[in-house]
Backbone as JSON Lines, residues from 0, in Angstrom:
{"i":0,"aa":"L","n":[143.57,80.72,106.7],"ca":[143.4,82.05,107.25],"c":[142.11,82.68,106.73]}
{"i":1,"aa":"Y","n":[141.83,82.47,105.46],"ca":[140.63,83.06,104.86],"c":[139.38,82.57,105.58]}
{"i":2,"aa":"F","n":[139.28,81.26,105.82],"ca":[138.08,80.72,106.45],"c":[137.99,81.09,107.92]}
{"i":3,"aa":"V","n":[139.13,81.28,108.58],"ca":[139.11,81.74,109.97],"c":[138.54,83.15,110.04]}
{"i":4,"aa":"I","n":[139.04,84.05,109.22],"ca":[138.54,85.43,109.19],"c":[137.08,85.45,108.77]}
{"i":5,"aa":"L","n":[136.72,84.63,107.82],"ca":[135.34,84.54,107.34],"c":[134.41,84.15,108.49]}
{"i":6,"aa":"T","n":[134.84,83.2,109.29],"ca":[134.02,82.74,110.41],"c":[133.99,83.78,111.53]}
{"i":7,"aa":"I","n":[135.12,84.36,111.87],"ca":[135.19,85.32,112.97],"c":[134.35,86.56,112.67]}
{"i":8,"aa":"T","n":[134.37,87.04,111.46],"ca":[133.63,88.25,111.13],"c":[132.16,87.98,110.83]}
{"i":9,"aa":"S","n":[131.74,86.74,110.89],"ca":[130.34,86.34,110.69],"c":[129.81,86.74,109.33]}
{"i":10,"aa":"V","n":[130.67,86.74,108.34],"ca":[130.21,87.04,106.98],"c":[129.41,85.88,106.44]}
{"i":11,"aa":"G","n":[129.85,84.69,106.71],"ca":[129.14,83.5,106.27],"c":[129.74,82.93,105.01]}
{"i":12,"aa":"Y","n":[129.3,81.74,104.7],"ca":[129.8,81.03,103.53],"c":[128.76,81.14,102.44]}
{"i":13,"aa":"G","n":[128.96,82.03,101.49],"ca":[127.97,82.28,100.46],"c":[128.28,81.56,99.16]}
{"i":14,"aa":"D","n":[127.43,81.8,98.19],"ca":[127.61,81.2,96.88],"c":[128.72,81.9,96.1]}
{"i":15,"aa":"I","n":[128.95,83.16,96.42],"ca":[129.99,83.92,95.72],"c":[131.23,83.93,96.59]}
{"i":16,"aa":"V","n":[132.31,83.38,96.09],"ca":[133.55,83.31,96.87],"c":[134.68,83.87,96.03]}
{"i":17,"aa":"P","n":[135.69,84.45,96.67],"ca":[136.82,84.98,95.91],"c":[137.64,83.85,95.3]}
{"i":18,"aa":"Q","n":[138.11,84.1,94.1],"ca":[138.93,83.11,93.39],"c":[140.37,83.59,93.39]}
{"i":19,"aa":"G","n":[141.27,82.79,93.88],"ca":[142.68,83.14,93.86],"c":[143.14,83.8,95.13]}
{"i":20,"aa":"P","n":[144.45,83.81,95.35],"ca":[144.99,84.35,96.61],"c":[144.85,85.87,96.74]}
{"i":21,"aa":"R","n":[144.97,86.61,95.65],"ca":[144.82,88.07,95.75],"c":[143.41,88.47,96.14]}
{"i":22,"aa":"S","n":[142.44,87.85,95.53],"ca":[141.05,88.2,95.85],"c":[140.69,87.75,97.27]}
{"i":23,"aa":"R","n":[141.26,86.64,97.72],"ca":[141.03,86.21,99.11],"c":[141.67,87.19,100.09]}
{"i":24,"aa":"L","n":[142.86,87.66,99.78],"ca":[143.52,88.66,100.62],"c":[142.69,89.94,100.68]}
{"i":25,"aa":"F","n":[142.19,90.37,99.53],"ca":[141.33,91.55,99.5],"c":[140.07,91.32,100.34]}
{"i":26,"aa":"A","n":[139.48,90.14,100.24],"ca":[138.28,89.83,101.01],"c":[138.57,89.85,102.51]}
{"i":27,"aa":"V","n":[139.72,89.31,102.91],"ca":[140.11,89.31,104.32],"c":[140.27,90.74,104.81]}
{"i":28,"aa":"V","n":[140.96,91.57,104.04],"ca":[141.16,92.97,104.43],"c":[139.81,93.69,104.52]}
{"i":29,"aa":"A","n":[138.93,93.44,103.56],"ca":[137.61,94.08,103.57],"c":[136.8,93.63,104.78]}
{"i":30,"aa":"M","n":[136.86,92.35,105.12],"ca":[136.12,91.85,106.28],"c":[136.65,92.45,107.58]}
{"i":31,"aa":"L","n":[137.97,92.52,107.72],"ca":[138.56,93.11,108.93],"c":[138.24,94.6,109.03]}
{"i":32,"aa":"F","n":[138.35,95.3,107.92],"ca":[138.04,96.72,107.91],"c":[136.59,96.96,108.28]}
{"i":33,"aa":"S","n":[135.69,96.16,107.72],"ca":[134.27,96.36,108.01],"c":[133.97,96.06,109.48]}
{"i":34,"aa":"S","n":[134.66,95.09,110.07],"ca":[134.47,94.82,111.5],"c":[134.94,96.0,112.35]}
{"i":35,"aa":"F","n":[136.11,96.51,112.04],"ca":[136.61,97.67,112.79],"c":[135.73,98.9,112.58]}
{"i":36,"aa":"Y","n":[135.25,99.09,111.38],"ca":[134.38,100.24,111.1],"c":[133.06,100.11,111.86]}
{"i":37,"aa":"S","n":[132.5,98.92,111.9],"ca":[131.26,98.7,112.65],"c":[131.49,98.99,114.13]}
{"i":38,"aa":"G","n":[132.61,98.54,114.65],"ca":[132.94,98.82,116.05],"c":[133.09,100.31,116.31]}
{"i":39,"aa":"L","n":[133.69,101.02,115.36],"ca":[133.85,102.46,115.48],"c":[132.49,103.16,115.51]}
{"i":40,"aa":"V","n":[131.58,102.73,114.66],"ca":[130.25,103.34,114.62],"c":[129.52,103.09,115.93]}
{"i":41,"aa":"V","n":[129.56,101.87,116.43],"ca":[128.87,101.55,117.69],"c":[129.5,102.33,118.85]}
{"i":42,"aa":"S","n":[130.8,102.38,118.9],"ca":[131.49,103.1,119.97],"c":[131.19,104.6,119.92]}
{"i":43,"aa":"S","n":[131.24,105.18,118.74],"ca":[130.95,106.62,118.61],"c":[129.51,106.93,118.99]}
{"i":44,"aa":"T","n":[128.59,106.08,118.58],"ca":[127.18,106.29,118.92],"c":[126.97,106.2,120.42]}
{"i":45,"aa":"S","n":[127.59,105.23,121.06],"ca":[127.41,105.1,122.51],"c":[128.02,106.28,123.26]}
{"i":46,"aa":"Q","n":[129.17,106.77,122.79],"ca":[129.77,107.94,123.43],"c":[128.9,109.18,123.26]}
{"i":47,"aa":"L","n":[128.33,109.34,122.07],"ca":[127.44,110.47,121.82],"c":[126.2,110.4,122.69]}
{"i":48,"aa":"L","n":[125.6,109.23,122.79],"ca":[124.41,109.08,123.63],"c":[124.73,109.3,125.1]}
{"i":49,"aa":"K","n":[125.92,108.9,125.51],"ca":[126.32,109.14,126.89],"c":[126.41,110.64,127.17]}
{"i":50,"aa":"L","n":[126.96,111.38,126.22],"ca":[127.06,112.83,126.41],"c":[125.69,113.48,126.41]}
{"i":51,"aa":"V","n":[124.78,112.99,125.55],"ca":[123.46,113.58,125.46],"c":[122.65,113.31,126.72]}
{"i":52,"aa":"F","n":[122.72,112.09,127.22],"ca":[121.87,111.7,128.35],"c":[122.61,111.67,129.67]}
{"i":53,"aa":"D","n":[123.75,112.35,129.75],"ca":[124.52,112.38,130.98],"c":[123.81,113.28,131.98]}
{"i":54,"aa":"D","n":[123.19,112.69,132.99],"ca":[122.39,113.44,133.95],"c":[123.16,113.78,135.22]}
{"i":55,"aa":"D","n":[124.38,113.36,135.34],"ca":[125.12,113.59,136.58],"c":[125.21,115.07,136.91]}
{"i":56,"aa":"M","n":[125.52,115.87,135.91],"ca":[125.66,117.3,136.15],"c":[124.31,117.91,136.54]}
{"i":57,"aa":"E","n":[123.26,117.58,135.82],"ca":[121.94,118.13,136.15],"c":[121.44,117.63,137.49]}
{"i":58,"aa":"K","n":[121.79,116.4,137.85],"ca":[121.39,115.87,139.15],"c":[122.03,116.69,140.27]}
{"i":59,"aa":"R","n":[123.3,117.01,140.1],"ca":[123.99,117.81,141.12],"c":[123.42,119.22,141.19]}
{"i":60,"aa":"V","n":[123.04,119.78,140.05],"ca":[122.44,121.12,140.03],"c":[121.07,121.09,140.72]}
{"i":61,"aa":"R","n":[120.28,120.04,140.44],"ca":[118.97,119.91,141.1],"c":[119.12,119.78,142.61]}
{"i":62,"aa":"E","n":[120.11,119.0,143.04],"ca":[120.34,118.86,144.49],"c":[120.67,120.21,145.11]}
{"i":63,"aa":"A","n":[121.5,120.98,144.44],"ca":[121.85,122.31,144.96],"c":[120.63,123.22,144.98]}
{"i":64,"aa":"A","n":[119.79,123.12,143.94],"ca":[118.58,123.95,143.89],"c":[117.62,123.59,145.03]}
{"i":65,"aa":"C","n":[117.45,122.3,145.29],"ca":[116.58,121.89,146.4],"c":[117.12,122.38,147.73]}
{"i":66,"aa":"F","n":[118.43,122.31,147.89],"ca":[119.04,122.79,149.12],"c":[118.8,124.29,149.28]}
{"i":67,"aa":"M","n":[119.0,125.04,148.19],"ca":[118.8,126.5,148.29],"c":[117.35,126.85,148.53]}
{"i":68,"aa":"Q","n":[116.41,126.09,147.96],"ca":[114.99,126.36,148.2],"c":[114.62,126.06,149.64]}
{"i":69,"aa":"S","n":[115.21,125.01,150.19],"ca":[114.91,124.69,151.59],"c":[115.48,125.75,152.54]}
{"i":70,"aa":"R","n":[116.52,126.44,152.13],"ca":[117.13,127.5,152.93],"c":[116.59,128.89,152.57]}
{"i":71,"aa":"K","n":[115.61,128.91,151.66],"ca":[114.94,130.15,151.24],"c":[115.92,131.19,150.68]}
{"i":72,"aa":"V","n":[116.78,130.7,149.8],"ca":[117.73,131.59,149.11],"c":[116.94,132.37,148.06]}
{"i":73,"aa":"P","n":[117.2,133.66,147.88],"ca":[116.47,134.45,146.88],"c":[116.61,133.82,145.47]}
{"i":74,"aa":"A","n":[115.55,133.98,144.68],"ca":[115.47,133.32,143.37],"c":[116.58,133.78,142.43]}
{"i":75,"aa":"D","n":[116.9,135.07,142.42],"ca":[117.95,135.55,141.51],"c":[119.31,134.97,141.89]}
{"i":76,"aa":"L","n":[119.58,134.86,143.19],"ca":[120.84,134.26,143.63],"c":[120.86,132.77,143.3]}
{"i":77,"aa":"E","n":[119.72,132.11,143.46],"ca":[119.63,130.69,143.13],"c":[119.94,130.44,141.65]}
{"i":78,"aa":"K","n":[119.4,131.28,140.78],"ca":[119.66,131.15,139.34],"c":[121.14,131.35,139.02]}
{"i":79,"aa":"R","n":[121.74,132.35,139.66],"ca":[123.18,132.6,139.41],"c":[124.03,131.43,139.89]}
{"i":80,"aa":"V","n":[123.68,130.88,141.06],"ca":[124.43,129.74,141.57],"c":[124.29,128.54,140.64]}
{"i":81,"aa":"Q","n":[123.06,128.3,140.16],"ca":[122.86,127.18,139.23],"c":[123.69,127.37,137.96]}
{"i":82,"aa":"Y","n":[123.69,128.57,137.43],"ca":[124.46,128.85,136.21],"c":[125.95,128.62,136.45]}
{"i":83,"aa":"L","n":[126.47,129.18,137.54],"ca":[127.89,129.04,137.84],"c":[128.27,127.6,138.17]}
{"i":84,"aa":"L","n":[127.36,126.87,138.82],"ca":[127.62,125.46,139.12],"c":[127.7,124.65,137.83]}
{"i":85,"aa":"R","n":[126.79,124.92,136.89],"ca":[126.86,124.24,135.59],"c":[128.18,124.55,134.89]}
{"i":86,"aa":"Q","n":[128.59,125.81,134.92],"ca":[129.86,126.19,134.3],"c":[131.03,125.47,134.95]}
{"i":87,"aa":"H","n":[131.02,125.44,136.27],"ca":[132.11,124.78,137.0],"c":[132.15,123.29,136.71]}
{"i":88,"aa":"L","n":[130.98,122.63,136.73],"ca":[130.95,121.18,136.49],"c":[131.35,120.85,135.06]}
{"i":89,"aa":"A","n":[130.96,121.69,134.11],"ca":[131.35,121.45,132.72],"c":[132.87,121.61,132.56]}
{"i":90,"aa":"K","n":[133.42,122.62,133.21],"ca":[134.87,122.83,133.16],"c":[135.6,121.67,133.84]}
{"i":91,"aa":"E","n":[135.06,121.24,134.97],"ca":[135.64,120.12,135.7],"c":[135.61,118.84,134.86]}
{"i":92,"aa":"R","n":[134.5,118.61,134.18],"ca":[134.4,117.43,133.33],"c":[135.4,117.52,132.18]}
{"i":93,"aa":"G","n":[135.6,118.72,131.63],"ca":[136.59,118.9,130.58],"c":[138.0,118.62,131.06]}
{"i":94,"aa":"L","n":[138.3,119.03,132.29],"ca":[139.62,118.75,132.86],"c":[139.81,117.27,133.1]}
{"i":95,"aa":"V","n":[138.77,116.59,133.55],"ca":[138.87,115.15,133.77],"c":[139.11,114.45,132.45]}
{"i":96,"aa":"D","n":[138.4,114.87,131.38],"ca":[138.61,114.28,130.07],"c":[140.03,114.53,129.58]}
{"i":97,"aa":"A","n":[140.54,115.74,129.82],"ca":[141.9,116.07,129.38],"c":[142.92,115.23,130.14]}
{"i":98,"aa":"R","n":[142.69,115.04,131.43],"ca":[143.62,114.22,132.22],"c":[143.62,112.78,131.71]}
{"i":99,"aa":"S","n":[142.46,112.27,131.37],"ca":[142.41,110.88,130.89],"c":[143.12,110.75,129.54]}
{"i":100,"aa":"L","n":[143.14,111.81,128.74],"ca":[143.87,111.75,127.49],"c":[145.38,111.77,127.7]}
{"i":101,"aa":"L","n":[145.81,112.45,128.74],"ca":[147.24,112.55,129.01],"c":[147.83,111.3,129.64]}
{"i":102,"aa":"V","n":[146.97,110.5,130.25],"ca":[147.47,109.3,130.94],"c":[147.79,108.21,129.98]}
């Protein structure tokens, strides 16, 4: 089991090896924990970057702005619509996230 976990976690076969069953068990637990922790870091980073660079909402706001400009909507009304559309889309995204948590 020790060598299977050692190979799966890509730790490698080094000069320093645990001696005895307790130290091997500790090494296995440490290797598994470090793999899960690395996965957690990568997953959290990707989720954060997705939130930072999520352009879907801004794309929809830009489309609405182009439509309003082509229809010669007054600038103050256009700004209010953009603000309210951002609020609505953010709330909608929050509801979608909440629904996915409940499922």
